[in-house]
Amino acid sequence: MIKSLLFNLAQSGIYTSPVMNWVVTAFSVLLCLFISPTRLPGMELLGVGPNWLLIWVVAWSIRRTVWQGAIAGLVLGLIQDGMTAPHPTHAISLAVVGMLTARIQKQRYIQEDFISVALIVFGMAVLAETITAVQFSLQGIGASAYAAHRALAEVWFYHQRIALSSAILSSLWAPVVYYPLNRWWQQTNAVEPSQT
Amino acid sequence: MYTLRRWWDRHGLRTGLVFLALGSAWVLRQTQGAAVFEVYQRVSRPFESMPTSAERIETAEMQELQQRLTELESQNQQLQEMLGYVQSRPTEGITAPIIGRSADHWWQQVTLGRGSRDGIQVGGIVAGPGGLVGRITHVTPSTSRVLLISDPTSQVGVTISRSRHMGYMRGQAANRAVMEFFDKVPDVQPGDVVSTSSFSQLFPPGFPIGRVESVNLSKSPAPEAVIELSAPINALEWVVVYPNSRTEVSNNP
């Protein structure tokens, strides 16, 4: 019933208009933004929640070009800067995640199912936290001894803890973002046809 | 000219959207996500909890009272020795619900559901049942962001209530913090009460913070103590914000 309704809507062209497509995409980003500061029960591991923006960037870039991935990562990174603290920036790690996800030769190595998406998110979450940790370390080296900064040993100790828990949680929750978004983009043909 | 127009026909919409996205992201970054948090506050309002009477909060309150008592006793002793002491504890505060936690994993922050419209200002002191919680770093009309004292970048000048030995404390991301002493051989033992010192540039003196859990006197360059924060930061739902008299200091997060 609903499926046929959706199909009719898709046929009538409301669905396929690019404006509608961008509205839905922006709305999904907004949802990810709103869910980031919440800690719903069952979503926490050692006080760390899933990295929703990272999941979104992976879901976006998985069937797009490197440039599209990079720009999406940049945009979401800047927004996350605004929501937490701008130094060090989140834009670098998310842009790298977007580029790498788009770059992976998925046709050859990985099939596009839930498990492989979860695996990509796992790897990318570890990578993103590592990039942030490197930025914190550089900041610490540049700062004077008594200015407010994080000690090198503390940064990397903390990195181990959050990289693992964030990667596990993000990869478990990845399908929640990936499945509906990918379904939508496939229906509207917004994603690039898979290249060989 | 013709090729330019053809390029524009083909890529115009996409280029426009990319610039729109980058532009709005930049605006959000510069305004510290004010718009997002404003909408978030509206969306999350139905889910705000009422003040809980959970046992955890009660024990924390008990602890706070105990710690205040120790602090006051110690202060009283000093007062008798020294005339002209001025009590600078702020008296009235604004009660605010916690509506969100940090949006990434590196920063220990919470978002409160009250903002400048309710009289909260940057630099305000945030306390909960159990003692000091953090400091307001950013304010929008109806939300405000708190940098918790458990954040590694938040440094607080603290003192041991019993022996008045001074030091400074940095957060360790959970409900633990590390205190570094200024003295080489401080008089400190596990169980001692820790509160903010009069050397603190950001916080008024005398706010209870926690208890000493363990002491490492051989640590270089300065002796260290691990402090267990008494406010149950992860379980808090309501806090009280006090206006700060020491707001002239810089407020970089």
XYZ file of C-alpha atoms in Angstrom:
449
model
C 0.000 0.000 0.000
C 2.596 2.500 1.132
C 5.012 1.135 -1.373
C 2.597 1.669 -4.257
C 1.905 5.171 -2.946
C 5.600 5.910 -2.883
C 5.927 4.474 -6.355
C 3.095 6.674 -7.644
C 4.706 9.691 -6.053
C 7.991 8.767 -7.640
C 6.279 8.457 -10.982
C 4.598 11.828 -10.657
C 7.973 13.499 -10.418
C 7.665 15.274 -7.059
C 10.180 12.859 -5.671
C 12.693 13.216 -8.421
C 12.925 16.987 -8.461
C 16.413 18.042 -7.355
C 15.046 20.583 -4.901
C 13.111 17.886 -3.045
C 16.214 15.735 -3.071
C 18.307 18.473 -1.464
C 15.617 19.200 1.095
C 15.561 15.554 2.175
C 19.373 15.452 2.298
C 19.564 18.626 4.385
C 16.859 17.282 6.684
C 18.822 14.082 7.265
C 21.901 16.147 8.186
C 19.766 18.124 10.606
C 18.520 14.909 12.231
C 22.117 13.730 12.681
C 23.007 17.110 14.222
C 20.140 16.921 16.704
C 20.894 13.380 17.740
C 24.613 14.071 18.371
C 24.221 15.875 21.749
C 21.675 13.362 23.059
C 22.661 10.224 24.893
C 19.760 7.846 24.511
C 19.790 4.741 26.703
C 21.731 1.935 25.049
C 23.700 4.333 22.886
C 26.581 4.853 25.283
C 29.786 2.948 25.870
C 32.190 4.394 28.467
C 30.389 7.721 28.143
C 30.954 7.841 24.382
C 28.137 7.821 21.841
C 28.113 7.020 18.126
C 29.618 9.618 15.794
C 26.479 10.375 13.773
C 28.051 12.968 11.490
C 30.783 10.517 10.522
C 28.171 7.867 9.704
C 26.387 10.405 7.514
C 29.574 11.361 5.669
C 30.337 7.690 4.991
C 26.763 7.031 3.795
C 27.023 10.051 1.494
C 30.448 9.347 0.034
C 30.129 5.620 -0.456
C 28.749 5.969 -3.981
C 29.969 9.419 -4.907
C 33.104 11.034 -6.236
C 36.099 12.056 -4.142
C 35.258 15.756 -4.462
C 31.681 15.291 -3.326
C 32.907 13.297 -0.342
C 35.457 15.951 0.573
C 32.971 18.825 0.376
C 30.382 16.958 2.460
C 33.046 16.217 5.077
C 34.152 19.861 5.084
C 30.601 21.175 5.521
C 29.697 18.779 8.334
C 33.060 19.307 10.003
C 32.542 23.075 10.110
C 29.083 22.573 11.588
C 30.477 20.237 14.243
C 33.125 22.851 15.030
C 30.303 25.258 15.747
C 28.592 22.768 18.025
C 31.635 21.902 20.135
C 34.863 23.869 19.912
C 36.577 25.120 16.741
C 40.167 24.252 17.702
C 41.208 21.754 16.507
C 38.818 21.600 13.592
C 36.702 18.559 12.806
C 36.613 19.539 9.122
C 39.965 17.897 8.325
C 39.097 14.484 9.731
C 35.637 14.380 8.185
C 36.897 15.580 4.782
C 39.582 12.872 4.793
C 36.928 10.309 5.733
C 34.726 11.473 2.843
C 37.572 11.321 0.336
C 38.818 7.923 1.426
C 35.347 6.405 1.492
C 34.734 7.599 -2.045
C 38.182 6.366 -3.105
C 37.864 2.768 -1.834
C 37.567 0.354 -4.712
C 34.312 -1.006 -3.461
C 33.481 -3.036 -6.555
C 36.648 -5.004 -6.240
C 36.995 -5.541 -2.521
C 33.790 -4.763 -0.754
C 30.171 -5.341 -1.589
C 27.611 -2.744 -0.715
C 25.746 -4.404 2.087
C 25.279 -3.569 5.738
C 28.282 -5.456 6.968
C 30.710 -3.784 4.620
C 29.235 -0.370 5.425
C 29.644 -1.150 9.121
C 33.245 -2.173 8.451
C 33.995 1.030 6.543
C 32.448 3.104 9.339
C 34.536 1.200 11.910
C 37.766 1.950 10.080
C 36.844 5.553 9.359
C 35.850 6.231 12.977
C 39.272 5.041 14.168
C 40.929 7.149 11.466
C 38.925 10.270 12.317
C 39.736 10.032 16.038
C 43.405 9.473 15.181
C 43.481 12.624 13.042
C 41.908 14.594 15.890
C 44.437 13.136 18.357
C 47.311 14.160 16.064
C 45.882 17.688 15.918
C 45.665 17.809 19.707
C 49.261 16.601 19.994
C 50.510 19.300 17.597
C 48.542 21.872 19.579
C 50.180 20.628 22.788
C 53.671 20.857 21.292
C 53.065 24.413 20.148
C 51.597 25.594 23.448
C 53.534 26.850 26.462
C 53.844 24.637 29.530
C 51.193 26.314 31.655
C 48.629 27.204 28.985
C 45.457 25.113 28.968
C 46.236 22.196 26.705
C 46.208 18.429 26.811
C 49.336 16.509 27.736
C 50.654 14.223 25.013
C 50.364 11.027 27.056
C 46.831 11.896 28.104
C 45.735 12.582 24.518
C 46.872 9.187 23.283
C 45.603 7.313 26.312
C 42.211 8.926 25.826
C 42.411 8.288 22.088
C 42.643 4.541 22.613
C 39.521 4.567 24.716
C 37.287 6.709 22.549
C 38.530 5.444 19.190
C 37.506 1.907 20.070
C 34.152 2.656 21.696
C 33.197 5.237 19.094
C 34.138 2.861 16.267
C 32.122 -0.020 17.720
C 29.036 2.085 18.395
C 29.165 3.993 15.104
C 29.488 0.828 13.055
C 26.565 -0.754 14.900
C 24.332 2.258 14.308
C 25.538 2.926 10.754
C 22.732 1.016 8.981
C 20.135 3.247 10.670
C 21.474 6.210 8.693
C 22.804 4.385 5.653
C 19.788 2.280 4.707
C 17.046 4.947 4.384
C 19.393 7.523 2.837
C 20.844 5.149 0.304
C 17.368 3.915 -0.552
C 16.229 7.471 -1.153
C 19.229 8.403 -3.288
C 18.890 5.249 -5.330
C 15.232 5.970 -6.012
C 15.946 9.500 -7.096
C 19.058 8.432 -9.023
C 21.070 10.990 -7.145
C 24.001 8.649 -6.682
C 26.419 7.987 -9.467
C 25.939 4.705 -11.252
C 28.634 2.357 -10.018
C 31.730 2.590 -12.170
C 33.850 -0.391 -13.008
C 31.678 33.320 -23.434
C 29.678 30.534 -24.975
C 31.664 27.823 -23.204
C 31.269 29.731 -19.946
C 27.502 29.814 -20.372
C 27.419 26.128 -21.264
C 29.490 25.293 -18.222
C 27.116 27.381 -16.122
C 24.065 25.649 -17.620
C 25.507 22.312 -16.786
C 27.068 22.943 -13.373
C 25.341 26.119 -12.210
C 22.887 24.549 -9.780
C 25.474 22.234 -8.330
C 28.029 24.999 -7.819
C 25.404 27.171 -6.203
C 24.420 24.402 -3.810
C 28.025 23.684 -2.890
C 28.601 27.342 -2.045
C 25.298 27.472 -0.173
C 26.289 24.439 1.910
C 29.803 25.726 2.588
C 28.466 29.197 3.389
C 25.842 28.016 5.840
C 28.323 25.650 7.485
C 30.732 28.565 7.936
C 27.979 30.739 9.395
C 27.091 27.930 11.826
C 30.731 27.624 12.819
C 31.160 31.356 13.380
C 27.948 31.613 15.408
C 28.978 28.546 17.419
C 25.957 26.593 16.145
C 23.524 28.997 17.789
C 20.690 28.200 15.365
C 21.106 24.462 15.786
C 21.042 24.635 19.576
C 18.040 26.964 19.575
C 16.018 24.477 17.500
C 17.432 21.592 19.535
C 16.183 23.217 22.717
C 12.664 23.513 21.266
C 12.681 19.926 19.988
C 13.987 18.445 23.212
C 11.707 20.435 25.533
C 9.045 17.667 25.840
C 11.765 15.248 26.952
C 13.158 17.417 29.727
C 13.007 15.530 32.977
C 11.662 16.829 36.230
C 14.120 17.161 39.118
C 14.807 13.630 40.282
C 14.973 12.529 43.864
C 17.255 9.650 43.040
C 19.395 8.267 45.800
C 22.511 9.173 43.895
C 21.687 12.841 43.963
C 20.843 12.618 47.654
C 24.148 11.019 48.564
C 25.893 13.617 46.463
C 24.060 16.340 48.339
C 25.060 14.749 51.622
C 28.647 14.681 50.481
C 28.457 18.283 49.405
C 27.127 19.337 52.802
C 29.837 17.369 54.513
C 32.480 18.934 52.343
C 31.079 22.392 52.860
C 31.176 21.770 56.579
C 34.832 20.792 56.447
C 35.540 23.784 54.272
C 33.628 26.117 56.576
C 35.269 24.757 59.688
C 38.628 25.307 58.149
C 37.666 28.758 56.923
C 36.288 29.631 60.302
C 39.580 28.785 61.901
C 41.329 31.050 59.459
C 38.788 33.791 60.070
C 39.558 33.772 63.728
C 43.184 34.262 62.870
C 42.660 36.898 60.257
C 40.251 39.791 60.437
C 38.729 41.431 57.430
C 37.951 38.221 55.541
C 35.264 38.803 52.948
C 32.893 36.001 52.055
C 32.480 36.121 48.307
C 30.129 33.211 47.695
C 27.394 34.251 45.236
C 23.983 33.865 46.740
C 21.264 33.463 44.139
C 21.449 31.277 41.067
C 19.458 30.283 37.998
C 18.233 26.690 37.834
C 18.705 25.150 34.391
C 18.059 21.685 32.908
C 20.778 19.809 31.036
C 19.397 19.185 27.547
C 22.418 17.802 25.757
C 25.911 16.429 26.112
C 28.971 17.128 24.008
C 28.517 16.649 20.250
C 31.872 14.910 19.923
C 34.029 12.725 22.113
C 36.976 14.959 22.881
C 35.257 17.752 24.715
C 33.539 17.370 28.044
C 30.651 19.761 27.616
C 26.960 19.930 28.398
C 24.239 22.125 26.937
C 21.781 23.836 29.275
C 18.198 24.734 28.384
C 18.446 28.321 29.645
C 20.301 31.173 27.994
C 20.874 34.896 27.916
C 17.111 35.487 28.000
C 17.087 33.994 31.498
C 20.090 36.028 32.576
C 22.909 33.538 32.024
C 26.211 35.117 31.004
C 29.487 33.781 29.681
C 31.781 32.929 32.571
C 28.954 31.934 34.913
C 29.690 29.259 37.511
C 27.744 26.017 37.133
C 27.185 23.916 40.228
C 25.106 20.820 40.820
C 24.264 18.665 43.780
C 27.716 17.630 44.949
C 29.640 20.745 44.058
C 31.237 22.554 41.170
C 30.394 21.294 37.661
C 31.862 23.782 35.202
C 31.813 27.196 33.596
C 29.615 28.773 30.915
C 31.632 29.241 27.719
C 28.965 30.223 25.235
C 25.405 31.547 25.379
C 22.538 31.719 22.899
C 19.130 33.306 23.682
C 17.749 30.111 25.227
C 20.647 27.662 25.530
C 24.133 27.820 26.968
C 27.195 25.633 26.743
C 29.179 24.516 29.782
C 32.813 23.424 29.795
C 32.910 20.823 32.550
C 35.687 20.747 35.126
C 36.354 17.173 33.976
C 37.580 18.500 30.599
C 41.380 18.289 30.232
C 41.571 21.927 29.086
C 39.691 23.250 32.062
C 42.159 24.128 34.791
C 41.023 25.141 38.229
C 43.062 26.500 41.111
C 42.239 24.261 44.064
C 43.199 23.854 47.679
C 43.118 21.053 50.243
C 40.558 22.225 52.780
C 42.304 20.678 55.772
C 45.860 21.855 55.278
C 45.305 24.764 52.824
C 47.943 23.416 50.454
C 47.399 24.869 47.007
C 47.659 23.462 43.519
C 45.826 23.342 40.260
C 43.589 20.647 38.860
C 42.935 19.401 35.347
C 40.125 17.099 34.323
C 40.599 13.534 33.216
C 37.453 13.044 31.162
C 35.421 10.875 33.528
C 34.633 11.913 37.088
C 38.312 11.996 37.947
C 40.782 14.859 37.932
C 44.465 15.258 38.657
C 45.704 17.887 41.093
C 49.257 19.170 40.849
C 50.645 20.804 43.979
C 52.737 23.945 44.094
C 54.640 22.647 47.130
C 57.229 19.902 46.895
C 56.013 18.179 50.076
C 52.306 18.913 50.508
C 50.353 17.799 53.547
C 47.704 15.663 51.878
C 46.185 12.254 52.432
C 43.443 10.222 50.731
C 40.004 11.383 51.801
C 40.909 15.053 52.102
C 38.310 17.484 50.780
C 39.283 19.660 47.822
C 37.707 23.012 47.005
C 38.424 25.963 44.725
C 41.208 28.211 45.974
C 41.408 31.950 46.112
C 44.095 31.796 43.410
C 41.599 30.504 40.859
C 41.139 33.030 38.089
C 37.837 31.648 36.843
C 36.022 30.417 39.925
C 35.192 32.015 43.268
C 36.974 30.439 46.244
C 35.378 27.874 48.513
C 33.305 25.797 46.068
C 33.481 22.093 46.994
C 34.941 19.949 44.210
C 35.684 16.460 45.480
C 37.855 14.176 47.569
C 41.429 13.029 47.227
C 41.443 9.425 46.074
C 45.157 8.693 45.913
C 48.403 10.620 46.266
C 51.631 10.300 44.307
C 54.282 12.364 46.057
C 57.197 11.136 43.959
C 55.720 12.406 40.710
C 57.913 14.815 38.742
C 57.880 17.822 38.312
C 55.284 18.283 41.041
C 53.493 15.908 43.421
C 50.106 14.807 42.161
C 46.845 13.644 43.668
C 43.933 11.950 41.926
C 40.660 13.606 42.851
C 37.247 12.029 42.673
C 34.753 14.733 41.706
C 31.783 14.740 44.030
C 29.181 15.980 41.530
C 27.745 12.968 39.633
C 28.333 14.696 36.297
C 27.077 11.854 34.111
C 23.848 11.518 36.089
C 23.068 15.213 36.486
C 19.851 16.538 35.013
C 19.560 19.952 36.643
C 22.226 22.437 37.637
C 22.349 25.906 39.160
C 24.174 28.748 37.399
C 25.677 31.529 39.524
C 26.780 34.822 38.020
C 30.540 35.208 38.157
C 32.291 38.231 39.530
C 35.550 37.271 37.807
C 34.343 37.508 34.219
C 36.995 39.871 32.946
C 39.256 36.896 32.195
C 39.317 35.536 28.658
C 36.780 32.845 27.842
C 38.373 30.785 25.131
C 36.971 27.266 25.209
